[in-house]
Amino acid sequence: MKINDCAAIGFLGGTFDPIHFGHLRPALEIQQALNLQSLYLLPNYIAPHKEKTLASTEQRIEMVKLAIQETPELQLNTQELLRSTPSYTVDTLKLLRKQYPDTPLCFIMGMDSLINFDSWYQYQDILNYCHLVVSHRPGWNPTFNDVVSKLLSDHQIQDPALLHRSLAGCVYFQSTSQLAISSSQIRHLLSTQQSIHFLTPQSVCTYIKEQHCYT
């Protein structure tokens, strides 16, 4: 099957509770660096939570929409949220492959996730459905165990153009800005009545305040 160049699309999962610039800036950098058609933010399913401070599913969706409303390169995919139970990454990728049978798929992860990749459910099957794009800070050279080292030996590529020429099976490292921002940090600031300006888009700040998402 011939794959058109520059046809790949990307997916970045997360709870986005709330979404912030630490999610958004690396996502945009990856989309632009790899010339992806689009990069989809994929909010994770969260079961009815014991912590009352977490935003609802509807609020998390709305915050993502607000955060990306002026950035058409970034899109929202609510597939995970349509489930009634949590799912494994491999299950999500199987469904995405059915939806995009002829399109290269890039699943975005951080270096910390790659280090522990062999602990993921059915990790051996994941590269059958997608490429892995590993977001990392410049100059970081972590130590991998034997399983992950073998995975990289077999699948790592240096030319990102190859991501567009096959449906799945490659691992590519992409250097991105690593902003020291976390959702838990934002929630803590809100719980202590401190400002969250400049950590997340102003539209998200306003929405959180108006909806009392974390109070």
Coordinates of C-alpha atoms in Angstrom, one line a residue:
M1 CA 0.0 0.0 0.0
K2 CA 1.4 3.4 -1.0
I3 CA 1.3 6.0 1.8
N4 CA 1.3 9.7 0.8
D5 CA 4.0 11.9 2.3
C6 CA 2.9 14.2 5.1
A7 CA -0.2 12.1 5.7
A8 CA 0.5 11.2 9.3
I9 CA -1.7 12.4 12.2
G10 CA -0.8 12.5 15.9
F11 CA -2.5 11.7 19.2
L12 CA -1.5 12.9 22.7
G13 CA -3.3 11.4 25.6
G14 CA -3.7 12.9 29.1
T15 CA -6.2 13.7 31.8
F16 CA -5.9 17.5 31.0
D17 CA -7.3 18.3 34.4
P18 CA -6.7 21.1 33.6
I19 CA -5.0 21.4 30.2
H20 CA -2.0 23.8 30.4
F21 CA 0.9 25.2 28.4
G22 CA 3.0 22.2 29.4
H23 CA 0.7 20.1 27.2
L24 CA 0.0 22.6 24.5
R25 CA 3.5 23.9 23.6
P26 CA 5.2 20.5 23.1
A27 CA 2.1 19.3 21.2
L28 CA 2.3 22.2 18.7
E29 CA 6.1 21.8 18.4
I30 CA 5.7 18.1 17.5
Q31 CA 2.9 18.8 15.0
Q32 CA 5.0 21.5 13.2
A33 CA 8.3 19.6 13.4
L34 CA 6.9 16.4 12.0
N35 CA 4.5 18.1 9.5
L36 CA 1.5 16.2 10.9
Q37 CA -1.8 16.8 9.3
S38 CA -3.2 17.4 12.8
L39 CA -2.4 16.5 16.3
Y40 CA -5.4 15.3 18.4
L41 CA -5.6 15.8 22.1
L42 CA -7.1 12.7 23.6
P43 CA -8.5 13.2 27.1
N44 CA -8.4 10.1 29.2
Y45 CA -11.4 8.5 30.8
I46 CA -11.6 9.0 34.5
A47 CA -13.9 6.9 36.6
P48 CA -16.3 8.6 39.1
H49 CA -13.5 9.9 41.3
K50 CA -13.0 9.9 45.0
E51 CA -11.4 13.3 44.8
K52 CA -14.1 16.0 44.5
T53 CA -11.6 18.5 43.3
L54 CA -11.3 17.0 39.8
A55 CA -13.1 18.6 36.9
S56 CA -16.0 16.7 35.3
T57 CA -15.7 15.1 31.9
E58 CA -17.7 17.9 30.4
Q59 CA -15.5 20.5 32.0
R60 CA -12.3 18.9 30.8
I61 CA -13.7 18.7 27.2
E62 CA -14.6 22.4 27.3
M63 CA -11.2 23.4 28.7
V64 CA -9.5 21.6 25.8
K65 CA -11.8 23.2 23.3
L66 CA -11.1 26.7 24.8
A67 CA -7.3 26.1 24.9
I68 CA -7.1 25.1 21.2
Q69 CA -9.8 27.3 19.7
E70 CA -7.3 29.5 17.9
T71 CA -4.8 26.7 17.0
P72 CA -6.4 24.7 14.1
E73 CA -3.3 22.4 14.0
L74 CA -4.5 21.0 17.4
Q75 CA -7.8 19.1 17.5
L76 CA -9.9 17.3 20.1
N77 CA -10.7 13.6 20.0
T78 CA -13.2 12.4 22.7
Q79 CA -13.0 8.7 21.9
E80 CA -11.6 7.8 25.3
L81 CA -14.4 9.7 27.0
L82 CA -17.1 7.8 25.2
R83 CA -16.2 4.6 27.0
S84 CA -17.9 3.6 30.2
T85 CA -14.7 2.1 31.7
P86 CA -11.0 2.9 31.5
S87 CA -9.1 1.3 28.6
Y88 CA -5.6 0.4 27.8
T89 CA -3.6 2.3 25.2
V90 CA -3.5 -0.7 22.9
D91 CA -7.3 -0.9 22.9
T92 CA -7.6 2.8 22.0
L93 CA -5.0 2.4 19.2
K94 CA -6.9 -0.6 17.7
L95 CA -10.0 1.6 17.5
L96 CA -8.1 4.5 16.0
R97 CA -6.6 2.1 13.4
K98 CA -10.1 1.1 12.4
Q99 CA -11.1 4.7 12.0
Y100 CA -8.0 5.6 10.0
P101 CA -7.1 2.4 8.1
D102 CA -4.9 4.1 5.5
T103 CA -3.3 6.9 7.6
P104 CA 0.0 6.7 9.5
L105 CA -0.7 7.2 13.3
C106 CA 1.8 8.8 15.7
F107 CA 1.2 8.2 19.4
I108 CA 3.0 10.9 21.4
M109 CA 4.6 9.9 24.8
G110 CA 7.2 11.4 27.1
M111 CA 10.6 9.9 27.8
D112 CA 9.4 8.7 31.3
S113 CA 6.7 6.6 29.6
L114 CA 9.2 5.1 27.2
I115 CA 11.6 4.1 30.0
N116 CA 8.7 2.0 31.5
F117 CA 7.2 1.0 28.2
D118 CA 7.6 -2.7 28.8
S119 CA 5.3 -2.5 31.8
W120 CA 2.4 -1.3 29.5
Y121 CA -0.4 -3.8 28.8
Q122 CA 0.4 -5.7 25.6
Y123 CA 3.2 -3.3 24.8
Q124 CA 4.5 -5.8 22.2
D125 CA 1.5 -5.1 20.0
I126 CA 1.4 -1.3 20.2
L127 CA 3.8 -0.7 17.3
N128 CA 1.5 -2.8 15.1
Y129 CA -1.0 0.1 15.2
C130 CA 1.1 3.3 15.4
H131 CA 4.5 4.9 15.4
L132 CA 5.8 6.2 18.8
V133 CA 7.0 9.8 18.9
V134 CA 8.9 10.4 22.1
S135 CA 8.9 13.9 23.4
H136 CA 12.1 14.8 25.4
R137 CA 14.1 17.7 26.6
P138 CA 17.3 18.5 24.7
G139 CA 20.4 16.7 25.9
W140 CA 18.7 14.1 28.1
N141 CA 20.2 10.7 27.6
P142 CA 18.3 8.2 29.9
T143 CA 19.3 4.6 30.6
F144 CA 16.9 2.0 29.2
N145 CA 16.5 -1.6 30.3
D146 CA 17.3 -4.5 27.9
V147 CA 13.7 -4.8 26.6
V148 CA 13.3 -1.1 25.7
S149 CA 16.9 -1.0 24.3
K150 CA 16.0 -3.9 22.0
L151 CA 12.8 -2.1 20.9
L152 CA 14.8 1.0 20.0
S153 CA 17.5 -1.1 18.2
D154 CA 14.8 -2.7 16.1
H155 CA 12.5 0.3 15.5
Q156 CA 14.1 3.7 16.1
I157 CA 14.5 6.0 13.1
Q158 CA 16.4 9.2 12.6
D159 CA 14.5 10.5 9.6
P160 CA 11.0 11.8 10.5
A161 CA 9.9 11.6 6.9
L162 CA 9.6 7.8 7.4
L163 CA 6.7 8.4 9.8
H164 CA 4.7 9.4 6.7
R165 CA 5.7 6.4 4.6
S166 CA 4.4 3.5 6.6
L167 CA 1.3 3.1 8.8
A168 CA 3.1 2.0 12.0
G169 CA 6.2 0.5 13.5
C170 CA 8.7 3.3 14.1
V171 CA 10.0 5.1 17.1
Y172 CA 11.2 8.6 16.7
F173 CA 12.7 11.0 19.3
Q174 CA 11.5 14.7 19.1
S175 CA 13.1 17.4 21.2
T176 CA 10.5 19.8 22.6
S177 CA 10.3 22.6 25.1
Q178 CA 9.7 21.0 28.5
L179 CA 7.8 23.5 30.6
A180 CA 7.8 22.8 34.3
I181 CA 4.0 23.0 34.7
S182 CA 1.7 20.4 36.0
S183 CA -2.1 20.1 36.5
S184 CA -1.6 19.2 40.1
Q185 CA 0.4 22.4 40.6
I186 CA -2.5 24.4 39.1
R187 CA -5.0 22.7 41.3
H188 CA -2.9 23.4 44.3
L189 CA -2.6 27.1 43.4
L190 CA -6.4 27.2 43.0
S191 CA -6.9 25.5 46.4
T192 CA -4.8 28.2 48.1
Q193 CA -6.5 31.1 46.2
Q194 CA -3.3 31.9 44.1
S195 CA -3.2 33.0 40.5
I196 CA -2.8 30.5 37.7
H197 CA -2.3 33.1 35.0
F198 CA 0.4 32.3 32.5
L199 CA 0.2 28.6 33.3
T200 CA -2.8 27.9 31.0
P201 CA -4.6 30.0 28.4
Q202 CA -6.6 32.9 29.7
S203 CA -9.8 31.4 28.3
V204 CA -9.2 28.3 30.5
C205 CA -8.4 30.5 33.5
T206 CA -11.7 32.3 33.0
Y207 CA -13.6 29.1 32.5
I208 CA -12.2 27.5 35.7
K209 CA -13.1 30.6 37.7
E210 CA -16.6 30.9 36.3
Q211 CA -17.4 27.2 36.6
H212 CA -15.7 26.7 40.0
C213 CA -14.1 23.6 38.5
Y214 CA -11.8 22.9 41.4
T215 CA -13.6 24.3 44.4

